[in-house]
PDB file of C-alpha atoms and ligand atoms in Angstrom:
ATOM      1  CA  GLY A   1     -12.735 -21.832  15.097  1.00  0.00           C
ATOM      2  CA  PRO A   2     -11.199 -18.594  14.055  1.00  0.00           C
ATOM      3  CA  LEU A   3     -12.114 -15.600  14.711  1.00  0.00           C
ATOM      4  CA  LEU A   4     -12.520 -14.374  11.409  1.00  0.00           C
ATOM      5  CA  GLU A   5     -12.326 -16.255   8.108  1.00  0.00           C
ATOM      6  CA  MET A   6     -12.495 -14.538   4.333  1.00  0.00           C
ATOM      7  CA  ARG A   7     -12.954 -17.268   1.899  1.00  0.00           C
ATOM      8  CA  GLY A   8     -12.344 -16.405  -1.605  1.00  0.00           C
ATOM      9  CA  VAL A   9     -13.009 -13.165  -1.318  1.00  0.00           C
ATOM     10  CA  ASN A  10     -12.931 -10.746  -4.029  1.00  0.00           C
ATOM     11  CA  LYS A  11     -13.962  -7.310  -3.914  1.00  0.00           C
ATOM     12  CA  HIS A  12     -14.375  -5.097  -6.982  1.00  0.00           C
ATOM     13  CA  TYR A  13     -15.273  -1.868  -6.971  1.00  0.00           C
ATOM     14  CA  LEU A  14     -16.729  -0.437 -10.710  1.00  0.00           C
ATOM     15  CA  MET A  15     -15.423   3.339 -12.075  1.00  0.00           C
ATOM     16  CA  GLY A  16     -17.879   4.491 -14.739  1.00  0.00           C
ATOM     17  CA  GLU A  17     -16.944   1.809 -17.538  1.00  0.00           C
ATOM     18  CA  SER A  18     -13.716   0.609 -15.861  1.00  0.00           C
ATOM     19  CA  ARG A  19     -13.589  -2.126 -13.162  1.00  0.00           C
ATOM     20  CA  ILE A  20     -11.162  -2.248 -10.352  1.00  0.00           C
ATOM     21  CA  ASP A  21     -10.197  -5.351  -8.397  1.00  0.00           C
ATOM     22  CA  ALA A  22      -9.083  -4.286  -5.431  1.00  0.00           C
ATOM     23  CA  LEU A  23      -8.854  -7.859  -3.284  1.00  0.00           C
ATOM     24  CA  LYS A  24      -9.177 -10.978  -5.527  1.00  0.00           C
ATOM     25  CA  ALA A  25      -9.398 -14.267  -4.223  1.00  0.00           C
ATOM     26  CA  VAL A  26      -8.048 -14.308  -0.327  1.00  0.00           C
ATOM     27  CA  ASN A  27      -8.321 -16.550   2.614  1.00  0.00           C
ATOM     28  CA  VAL A  28      -7.542 -15.508   5.726  1.00  0.00           C
ATOM     29  CA  GLN A  29      -7.892 -16.701   8.879  1.00  0.00           C
ATOM     30  CA  ILE A  30      -7.522 -14.514  12.085  1.00  0.00           C
ATOM     31  CA  GLU A  31      -7.697 -16.431  15.492  1.00  0.00           C
ATOM     32  CA  PRO A  32      -8.599 -15.105  18.329  1.00  0.00           C
ATOM     33  CA  GLY A  33      -5.613 -12.831  20.293  1.00  0.00           C
ATOM     34  CA  GLU A  34      -3.047 -12.728  17.037  1.00  0.00           C
ATOM     35  CA  PHE A  35      -1.710  -9.339  16.135  1.00  0.00           C
ATOM     36  CA  VAL A  36      -1.486  -9.415  12.478  1.00  0.00           C
ATOM     37  CA  ALA A  37       0.206  -6.594   9.847  1.00  0.00           C
ATOM     38  CA  VAL A  38      -1.346  -6.014   6.867  1.00  0.00           C
ATOM     39  CA  TRP A  39       1.428  -4.376   4.669  1.00  0.00           C
ATOM     40  CA  GLY A  40       1.276  -3.600   0.719  1.00  0.00           C
ATOM     41  CA  PRO A  41       2.062  -0.394  -0.812  1.00  0.00           C
ATOM     42  CA  SER A  42      -0.499   2.375  -1.410  1.00  0.00           C
ATOM     43  CA  GLY A  43      -3.183   1.156  -3.814  1.00  0.00           C
ATOM     44  CA  SER A  44      -2.687  -2.719  -2.822  1.00  0.00           C
ATOM     45  CA  GLY A  45      -6.401  -2.972  -1.013  1.00  0.00           C
ATOM     46  CA  LYS A  46      -4.835  -2.847   2.596  1.00  0.00           C
ATOM     47  CA  SER A  47      -8.391  -0.692   3.059  1.00  0.00           C
ATOM     48  CA  THR A  48     -10.319  -2.737   1.662  1.00  0.00           C
ATOM     49  CA  PHE A  49      -9.126  -5.356   3.396  1.00  0.00           C
ATOM     50  CA  CYS A  50      -9.590  -3.687   6.620  1.00  0.00           C
ATOM     51  CA  ASN A  51     -13.166  -2.612   5.433  1.00  0.00           C
ATOM     52  CA  LEU A  52     -13.775  -6.056   4.997  1.00  0.00           C
ATOM     53  CA  ILE A  53     -12.817  -7.542   7.950  1.00  0.00           C
ATOM     54  CA  GLY A  54     -14.099  -4.542   9.933  1.00  0.00           C
ATOM     55  CA  LEU A  55     -17.631  -5.827   8.827  1.00  0.00           C
ATOM     56  CA  LEU A  56     -18.147  -2.249   7.106  1.00  0.00           C
ATOM     57  CA  ASP A  57     -18.290  -3.290   3.620  1.00  0.00           C
ATOM     58  CA  ALA A  58     -19.058  -6.539   1.925  1.00  0.00           C
ATOM     59  CA  PRO A  59     -17.401  -8.476  -0.724  1.00  0.00           C
ATOM     60  CA  SER A  60     -18.255  -8.511  -4.266  1.00  0.00           C
ATOM     61  CA  SER A  61     -17.759 -12.839  -3.867  1.00  0.00           C
ATOM     62  CA  GLY A  62     -16.476 -15.353  -1.376  1.00  0.00           C
ATOM     63  CA  SER A  63     -18.017 -14.883   1.895  1.00  0.00           C
ATOM     64  CA  VAL A  64     -17.100 -13.333   5.517  1.00  0.00           C
ATOM     65  CA  HIS A  65     -17.193 -15.083   8.581  1.00  0.00           C
ATOM     66  CA  PHE A  66     -16.983 -13.473  11.937  1.00  0.00           C
ATOM     67  CA  LEU A  67     -17.592 -15.537  15.123  1.00  0.00           C
ATOM     68  CA  GLY A  68     -18.360 -18.243  12.898  1.00  0.00           C
ATOM     69  CA  GLN A  69     -21.524 -16.309  11.487  1.00  0.00           C
ATOM     70  CA  ASN A  70     -21.872 -15.748   7.651  1.00  0.00           C
ATOM     71  CA  ALA A  71     -22.094 -11.476   7.811  1.00  0.00           C
ATOM     72  CA  ALA A  72     -23.631 -11.564   4.616  1.00  0.00           C
ATOM     73  CA  MET A  73     -26.687 -13.611   6.210  1.00  0.00           C
ATOM     74  CA  LEU A  74     -27.179 -10.965   9.088  1.00  0.00           C
ATOM     75  CA  SER A  75     -29.419  -8.116   8.428  1.00  0.00           C
ATOM     76  CA  ASP A  76     -27.744  -4.738   8.117  1.00  0.00           C
ATOM     77  CA  ASP A  77     -28.727  -4.378  11.752  1.00  0.00           C
ATOM     78  CA  GLN A  78     -27.795  -7.746  13.325  1.00  0.00           C
ATOM     79  CA  ARG A  79     -24.304  -6.530  11.438  1.00  0.00           C
ATOM     80  CA  SER A  80     -24.287  -3.188  13.026  1.00  0.00           C
ATOM     81  CA  ALA A  81     -24.622  -4.842  16.561  1.00  0.00           C
ATOM     82  CA  LEU A  82     -22.364  -7.446  16.121  1.00  0.00           C
ATOM     83  CA  ARG A  83     -19.702  -5.036  14.865  1.00  0.00           C
ATOM     84  CA  ASN A  84     -20.871  -2.787  17.996  1.00  0.00           C
ATOM     85  CA  ARG A  85     -19.741  -5.367  20.238  1.00  0.00           C
ATOM     86  CA  ALA A  86     -16.998  -7.273  19.167  1.00  0.00           C
ATOM     87  CA  ILE A  87     -15.350  -4.919  16.762  1.00  0.00           C
ATOM     88  CA  GLY A  88     -13.168  -1.703  17.628  1.00  0.00           C
ATOM     89  CA  PHE A  89     -11.807   0.528  15.261  1.00  0.00           C
ATOM     90  CA  VAL A  90      -8.714   2.941  15.001  1.00  0.00           C
ATOM     91  CA  PHE A  91      -8.443   5.172  11.907  1.00  0.00           C
ATOM     92  CA  GLN A  92      -5.435   7.179  10.321  1.00  0.00           C
ATOM     93  CA  GLY A  93      -6.552  10.341  11.498  1.00  0.00           C
ATOM     94  CA  PHE A  94      -7.496   9.378  15.083  1.00  0.00           C
ATOM     95  CA  ASN A  95     -10.915  10.647  14.980  1.00  0.00           C
ATOM     96  CA  LEU A  96     -11.587  11.913  18.052  1.00  0.00           C
ATOM     97  CA  ILE A  97     -14.480  14.682  18.853  1.00  0.00           C
ATOM     98  CA  PRO A  98     -12.457  17.589  19.250  1.00  0.00           C
ATOM     99  CA  VAL A  99     -14.599  19.374  21.739  1.00  0.00           C
ATOM    100  CA  LEU A 100     -14.969  16.150  24.377  1.00  0.00           C
ATOM    101  CA  SER A 101     -11.840  15.138  26.419  1.00  0.00           C
ATOM    102  CA  ALA A 102      -9.767  12.374  25.953  1.00  0.00           C
ATOM    103  CA  LEU A 103     -12.458  10.588  28.641  1.00  0.00           C
ATOM    104  CA  GLU A 104     -15.578  11.922  27.490  1.00  0.00           C
ATOM    105  CA  ASN A 105     -14.455  10.430  24.105  1.00  0.00           C
ATOM    106  CA  VAL A 106     -13.202   6.910  25.252  1.00  0.00           C
ATOM    107  CA  MET A 107     -17.063   6.715  27.252  1.00  0.00           C
ATOM    108  CA  LEU A 108     -19.154   7.325  24.382  1.00  0.00           C
ATOM    109  CA  PRO A 109     -18.539   4.402  22.021  1.00  0.00           C
ATOM    110  CA  LEU A 110     -20.319   2.615  25.809  1.00  0.00           C
ATOM    111  CA  GLN A 111     -22.734   5.377  25.904  1.00  0.00           C
ATOM    112  CA  VAL A 112     -24.078   5.282  22.252  1.00  0.00           C
ATOM    113  CA  GLY A 113     -24.605   1.983  23.274  1.00  0.00           C
ATOM    114  CA  GLN A 114     -26.795   2.814  26.498  1.00  0.00           C
ATOM    115  CA  ALA A 115     -24.327   2.029  29.332  1.00  0.00           C
ATOM    116  CA  SER A 116     -24.820   3.661  32.547  1.00  0.00           C
ATOM    117  CA  ALA A 117     -22.597   6.785  32.559  1.00  0.00           C
ATOM    118  CA  GLN A 118     -21.111   5.047  35.392  1.00  0.00           C
ATOM    119  CA  ALA A 119     -20.259   2.224  33.885  1.00  0.00           C
ATOM    120  CA  ALA A 120     -18.538   4.111  30.924  1.00  0.00           C
ATOM    121  CA  ARG A 121     -16.599   5.926  33.222  1.00  0.00           C
ATOM    122  CA  VAL A 122     -15.601   3.101  34.695  1.00  0.00           C
ATOM    123  CA  ALA A 123     -14.267   1.221  31.607  1.00  0.00           C
ATOM    124  CA  ALA A 124     -12.662   4.210  30.113  1.00  0.00           C
ATOM    125  CA  LEU A 125     -10.654   5.244  32.799  1.00  0.00           C
ATOM    126  CA  SER A 126      -9.225   1.647  33.081  1.00  0.00           C
ATOM    127  CA  ARG A 127      -8.919   1.814  29.337  1.00  0.00           C
ATOM    128  CA  LEU A 128      -7.108   5.316  29.609  1.00  0.00           C
ATOM    129  CA  ALA A 129      -4.582   3.604  32.551  1.00  0.00           C
ATOM    130  CA  GLU A 130      -3.786   0.777  30.085  1.00  0.00           C
ATOM    131  CA  VAL A 131      -2.235   3.150  27.223  1.00  0.00           C
ATOM    132  CA  GLY A 132      -0.890   5.497  30.147  1.00  0.00           C
ATOM    133  CA  LEU A 133      -3.062   8.581  30.009  1.00  0.00           C
ATOM    134  CA  THR A 134      -4.559   8.598  33.122  1.00  0.00           C
ATOM    135  CA  SER A 135      -2.583  11.735  33.906  1.00  0.00           C
ATOM    136  CA  HIS A 136      -4.565  13.317  30.748  1.00  0.00           C
ATOM    137  CA  LEU A 137      -8.224  12.554  30.933  1.00  0.00           C
ATOM    138  CA  ALA A 138      -8.914  15.790  30.649  1.00  0.00           C
ATOM    139  CA  HIS A 139      -7.499  17.204  27.837  1.00  0.00           C
ATOM    140  CA  ARG A 140      -8.966  17.735  24.294  1.00  0.00           C
ATOM    141  CA  PRO A 141      -7.514  16.266  21.734  1.00  0.00           C
ATOM    142  CA  ALA A 142      -5.854  19.124  20.326  1.00  0.00           C
ATOM    143  CA  LYS A 143      -3.757  19.733  24.192  1.00  0.00           C
ATOM    144  CA  LEU A 144      -2.383  16.190  23.038  1.00  0.00           C
ATOM    145  CA  SER A 145       0.732  14.998  21.074  1.00  0.00           C
ATOM    146  CA  GLY A 146      -0.365  12.706  17.660  1.00  0.00           C
ATOM    147  CA  GLY A 147       0.913   9.924  19.947  1.00  0.00           C
ATOM    148  CA  GLN A 148      -1.233  10.755  22.646  1.00  0.00           C
ATOM    149  CA  GLN A 149      -4.622  11.052  19.979  1.00  0.00           C
ATOM    150  CA  GLN A 150      -3.612   7.882  18.635  1.00  0.00           C
ATOM    151  CA  ARG A 151      -3.552   6.317  22.579  1.00  0.00           C
ATOM    152  CA  VAL A 152      -6.943   7.422  23.411  1.00  0.00           C
ATOM    153  CA  ALA A 153      -8.016   6.346  20.060  1.00  0.00           C
ATOM    154  CA  ILE A 154      -6.859   2.610  21.133  1.00  0.00           C
ATOM    155  CA  ALA A 155      -8.437   3.165  24.627  1.00  0.00           C
ATOM    156  CA  ARG A 156     -11.831   4.017  23.155  1.00  0.00           C
ATOM    157  CA  ALA A 157     -11.795   1.137  20.173  1.00  0.00           C
ATOM    158  CA  LEU A 158     -11.130  -0.934  23.602  1.00  0.00           C
ATOM    159  CA  VAL A 159     -13.425   0.047  25.486  1.00  0.00           C
ATOM    160  CA  GLY A 160     -16.116  -2.188  24.997  1.00  0.00           C
ATOM    161  CA  SER A 161     -14.046  -5.279  25.638  1.00  0.00           C
ATOM    162  CA  PRO A 162     -14.104  -6.053  21.578  1.00  0.00           C
ATOM    163  CA  ALA A 163     -12.865  -9.548  20.010  1.00  0.00           C
ATOM    164  CA  LEU A 164     -10.977  -8.066  17.240  1.00  0.00           C
ATOM    165  CA  VAL A 165      -9.267  -4.052  16.730  1.00  0.00           C
ATOM    166  CA  VAL A 166      -8.818  -2.632  13.115  1.00  0.00           C
ATOM    167  CA  ALA A 167      -6.626  -0.698  12.632  1.00  0.00           C
ATOM    168  CA  ASP A 168      -6.267   0.819   8.701  1.00  0.00           C
ATOM    169  CA  GLU A 169      -2.477   2.897   8.592  1.00  0.00           C
ATOM    170  CA  PRO A 170      -2.756   3.453  12.328  1.00  0.00           C
ATOM    171  CA  THR A 171       1.084   4.968  12.322  1.00  0.00           C
ATOM    172  CA  ALA A 172       0.853   7.182   9.052  1.00  0.00           C
ATOM    173  CA  ASN A 173       0.350  10.351  10.841  1.00  0.00           C
ATOM    174  CA  LEU A 174       2.816  10.180  13.166  1.00  0.00           C
ATOM    175  CA  ASP A 175       6.652  10.366  13.512  1.00  0.00           C
ATOM    176  CA  SER A 176       8.969   7.024  13.183  1.00  0.00           C
ATOM    177  CA  ASP A 177       9.607   6.678  17.022  1.00  0.00           C
ATOM    178  CA  ASN A 178       5.778   7.521  18.078  1.00  0.00           C
ATOM    179  CA  ALA A 179       4.646   5.134  15.192  1.00  0.00           C
ATOM    180  CA  LEU A 180       6.949   2.260  17.177  1.00  0.00           C
ATOM    181  CA  LYS A 181       5.267   3.072  20.229  1.00  0.00           C
ATOM    182  CA  VAL A 182       1.430   3.053  19.224  1.00  0.00           C
ATOM    183  CA  ILE A 183       2.457  -0.406  17.855  1.00  0.00           C
ATOM    184  CA  ALA A 184       4.090  -1.806  21.093  1.00  0.00           C
ATOM    185  CA  LEU A 185       1.654  -0.551  22.778  1.00  0.00           C
ATOM    186  CA  MET A 186      -1.278  -2.364  21.026  1.00  0.00           C
ATOM    187  CA  ARG A 187       1.384  -5.711  20.717  1.00  0.00           C
ATOM    188  CA  SER A 188       1.198  -5.923  24.286  1.00  0.00           C
ATOM    189  CA  ILE A 189      -2.453  -4.648  24.430  1.00  0.00           C
ATOM    190  CA  SER A 190      -3.018  -7.829  22.406  1.00  0.00           C
ATOM    191  CA  LYS A 191      -0.685  -9.916  24.749  1.00  0.00           C
ATOM    192  CA  SER A 192      -2.552  -9.102  27.979  1.00  0.00           C
ATOM    193  CA  ASP A 193      -5.863  -9.147  27.221  1.00  0.00           C
ATOM    194  CA  GLY A 194      -5.845 -12.248  24.564  1.00  0.00           C
ATOM    195  CA  THR A 195      -7.262  -9.043  21.784  1.00  0.00           C
ATOM    196  CA  ALA A 196      -6.689  -9.498  18.458  1.00  0.00           C
ATOM    197  CA  PHE A 197      -5.768  -6.834  16.167  1.00  0.00           C
ATOM    198  CA  VAL A 198      -4.847  -6.566  12.630  1.00  0.00           C
ATOM    199  CA  PHE A 199      -3.325  -3.479  11.456  1.00  0.00           C
ATOM    200  CA  SER A 200      -2.946  -2.251   8.095  1.00  0.00           C
ATOM    201  CA  THR A 201       0.679   0.007   6.740  1.00  0.00           C
ATOM    202  CA  HIS A 202       3.080   1.102   4.233  1.00  0.00           C
ATOM    203  CA  ASP A 203       5.834   1.527   6.627  1.00  0.00           C
ATOM    204  CA  GLU A 204       8.197  -1.822   6.209  1.00  0.00           C
ATOM    205  CA  ARG A 205      10.237  -1.738   9.237  1.00  0.00           C
ATOM    206  CA  LEU A 206       6.410  -2.303  11.305  1.00  0.00           C
ATOM    207  CA  LEU A 207       6.688  -5.907  10.406  1.00  0.00           C
ATOM    208  CA  GLU A 208       9.315  -7.106  12.215  1.00  0.00           C
ATOM    209  CA  ARG A 209       7.278  -5.975  15.534  1.00  0.00           C
ATOM    210  CA  VAL A 210       4.241  -8.340  14.996  1.00  0.00           C
ATOM    211  CA  ASP A 211       3.872 -12.073  15.009  1.00  0.00           C
ATOM    212  CA  ARG A 212       2.003 -12.320  11.409  1.00  0.00           C
ATOM    213  CA  ARG A 213       2.688 -10.714   8.379  1.00  0.00           C
ATOM    214  CA  ILE A 214      -0.042 -10.248   5.333  1.00  0.00           C
ATOM    215  CA  MET A 215       1.492  -8.663   2.478  1.00  0.00           C
ATOM    216  CA  LEU A 216      -0.755  -7.240  -0.469  1.00  0.00           C
ATOM    217  CA  HIS A 217       0.384  -6.665  -3.855  1.00  0.00           C
ATOM    218  CA  ASP A 218      -2.666  -5.599  -6.379  1.00  0.00           C
ATOM    219  CA  GLY A 219      -5.038  -7.314  -4.073  1.00  0.00           C
ATOM    220  CA  ALA A 220      -4.018 -10.720  -3.877  1.00  0.00           C
ATOM    221  CA  VAL A 221      -2.189 -12.035  -0.577  1.00  0.00           C
ATOM    222  CA  VAL A 222       1.507 -12.838  -1.682  1.00  0.00           C
ATOM    223  CA  GLU A 223       2.841 -13.671   1.788  1.00  0.00           C
ATOM    224  CA  ASP A 224       1.129 -14.648   5.050  1.00  0.00           C
ATOM    225  CA  ARG A 225       3.907 -15.671   7.571  1.00  0.00           C
ATOM    226  CA  LYS A 226       4.137 -15.937  11.018  1.00  0.00           C
ATOM    227  CA  ALA A 227       7.086 -14.746  12.726  1.00  0.00           C
ATOM    228  CA  PRO A 228       9.694 -17.933  14.140  1.00  0.00           C
ATOM    229  CA  ALA A 229       8.796 -18.512  17.753  1.00  0.00           C
ATOM    230  CA  GLY A 230      10.480 -16.188  20.117  1.00  0.00           C
ATOM    231  CA  ALA A 231      11.975 -13.686  17.121  1.00  0.00           C
ATOM    232  CA  LEU A 232      10.124 -10.823  18.638  1.00  0.00           C
ATOM    233  CA  ALA A 233      11.993  -9.256  21.224  1.00  0.00           C
ATOM    234  CA  LEU A 234       9.416  -6.343  22.540  1.00  0.00           C
TER     235      LEU A 234
HETATM  236  P1  ADP B 301      -4.583   0.906  -0.021  1.00  0.00           P
HETATM  237  O1  ADP B 301      -5.371   1.043   1.105  1.00  0.00           O
HETATM  238  O2  ADP B 301      -3.443  -0.244  -0.178  1.00  0.00           O
HETATM  239  O3  ADP B 301      -4.362   1.925  -0.453  1.00  0.00           O
HETATM  240  P2  ADP B 301      -7.277   0.144  -1.301  1.00  0.00           P
HETATM  241  O4  ADP B 301      -7.832  -0.853  -0.691  1.00  0.00           O
HETATM  242  O5  ADP B 301      -7.563   1.680  -0.379  1.00  0.00           O
HETATM  243  O6  ADP B 301      -5.515   0.359  -1.088  1.00  0.00           O
HETATM  244  O7  ADP B 301      -7.532   0.616  -2.952  1.00  0.00           O
HETATM  245  C1  ADP B 301      -7.626  -0.599  -3.502  1.00  0.00           C
HETATM  246  C2  ADP B 301      -7.564  -0.193  -4.968  1.00  0.00           C
HETATM  247  O8  ADP B 301      -8.893  -0.139  -4.996  1.00  0.00           O
HETATM  248  C3  ADP B 301      -7.010   1.244  -5.384  1.00  0.00           C
HETATM  249  O9  ADP B 301      -6.768   0.878  -6.999  1.00  0.00           O
HETATM  250  C4  ADP B 301      -7.918   2.078  -5.443  1.00  0.00           C
HETATM  251  O10 ADP B 301      -7.853   3.431  -5.649  1.00  0.00           O
HETATM  252  C5  ADP B 301      -9.263   1.052  -5.375  1.00  0.00           C
HETATM  253  N1  ADP B 301     -10.677   1.856  -4.604  1.00  0.00           N
HETATM  254  C6  ADP B 301     -10.897   1.520  -3.088  1.00  0.00           C
HETATM  255  N2  ADP B 301     -11.630   2.529  -2.770  1.00  0.00           N
HETATM  256  C7  ADP B 301     -12.408   2.524  -4.021  1.00  0.00           C
HETATM  257  C8  ADP B 301     -13.828   3.353  -4.362  1.00  0.00           C
HETATM  258  N3  ADP B 301     -14.539   3.399  -2.988  1.00  0.00           N
HETATM  259  N4  ADP B 301     -13.962   2.980  -5.564  1.00  0.00           N
HETATM  260  C9  ADP B 301     -13.151   3.252  -6.797  1.00  0.00           C
HETATM  261  N5  ADP B 301     -12.061   2.226  -6.751  1.00  0.00           N
HETATM  262  C10 ADP B 301     -11.610   2.213  -5.134  1.00  0.00           C
HETATM  263  P1  ADP B 302     -24.710   0.720   8.565  1.00  0.00           P
HETATM  264  O1  ADP B 302     -24.037   1.483   7.716  1.00  0.00           O
HETATM  265  O2  ADP B 302     -26.162   0.339   8.298  1.00  0.00           O
HETATM  266  O3  ADP B 302     -24.377  -0.405   9.907  1.00  0.00           O
HETATM  267  P2  ADP B 302     -23.722  -1.922   6.881  1.00  0.00           P
HETATM  268  O4  ADP B 302     -22.467  -0.899   6.838  1.00  0.00           O
HETATM  269  O5  ADP B 302     -23.466  -2.786   8.143  1.00  0.00           O
HETATM  270  O6  ADP B 302     -24.514  -0.635   7.139  1.00  0.00           O
HETATM  271  O7  ADP B 302     -23.878  -2.828   5.612  1.00  0.00           O
HETATM  272  C1  ADP B 302     -23.560  -1.166   4.677  1.00  0.00           C
HETATM  273  C2  ADP B 302     -24.310  -2.274   3.107  1.00  0.00           C
HETATM  274  O8  ADP B 302     -22.895  -3.064   3.296  1.00  0.00           O
HETATM  275  C3  ADP B 302     -25.266  -2.835   3.581  1.00  0.00           C
HETATM  276  O9  ADP B 302     -26.685  -3.078   2.348  1.00  0.00           O
HETATM  277  C4  ADP B 302     -24.952  -4.265   3.761  1.00  0.00           C
HETATM  278  O10 ADP B 302     -26.009  -5.180   4.018  1.00  0.00           O
HETATM  279  C5  ADP B 302     -23.629  -5.078   3.372  1.00  0.00           C
HETATM  280  N1  ADP B 302     -23.096  -5.950   3.917  1.00  0.00           N
HETATM  281  C6  ADP B 302     -21.728  -4.849   5.231  1.00  0.00           C
HETATM  282  N2  ADP B 302     -21.067  -5.682   5.705  1.00  0.00           N
HETATM  283  C7  ADP B 302     -21.188  -7.080   4.923  1.00  0.00           C
HETATM  284  C8  ADP B 302     -20.945  -8.193   5.229  1.00  0.00           C
HETATM  285  N3  ADP B 302     -19.910  -8.873   5.571  1.00  0.00           N
HETATM  286  N4  ADP B 302     -21.320  -9.115   4.105  1.00  0.00           N
HETATM  287  C9  ADP B 302     -22.505  -9.275   3.389  1.00  0.00           C
HETATM  288  N5  ADP B 302     -22.875  -7.548   3.227  1.00  0.00           N
HETATM  289  C10 ADP B 302     -21.795  -6.551   4.285  1.00  0.00           C
END
């Protein structure tokens, strides 16, 4: 079955007397290993979409099934455990811990999850090699470029071997050259180890680099299209 399924999802926010419909009647299935962009202008619902598929927030109506389980039927602890085990997150602002080295930042999720320091180190070293940062293990984030920081953040998102990585505007703070490199890196990791990636962007140029684009307008999915086979020259 699908990795993730949104069925009839609506999400609204109440702001005093007014109501904002951030997602409207969204039906989306994400398959294991898919590489998907969620595109839309500012305010179209991309962050809300990412929060829902990351099980960080609940729909107002409709359901989110992840690995066959309806997230609303889980207790908060069960949902947190599922998220920690199976979902990695990448953020627009990188969100690395400034006083930790690249290696320590990537080890952290496993150490919080009670892995031994040795196991965390082995997994983190392997993920940092995958993102091409083996020569920067001891660097703190401030000593790294934006593109390098985001690669550390990708390694951190992957260190627990999640089935899904959710990245909300991962290239918003990168120049266009680094933005393309980060997307290409995520795509090659997705292809090589079968991790599904869903990232949001308002940058139309990045849509050429994905297998599937989901386009949002005012909270509605207005296009959901797979690239023709062989169309991607990455
Ligand atoms: P995007 O990521 O595409 O900019 P968002 O999902 O952040 O879109 O927002 C969709 C709509 O919901 C916007 O109108 C936004 O102002 C509104 N919104 C988002 N989060 C909240 C919130 N916590 N409270 C109230 N309104 C919100
Ligand atoms: P915590 O921050 O303690 O891990 P969660 O982020 O899992 O808590 O949940 C925040 C709130 O949103 C909780 O009240 C939870 O019931 C609800 N929630 C989060 N995700 C979902 C979901 N996909 N379906 C239903 N409810 C959810």
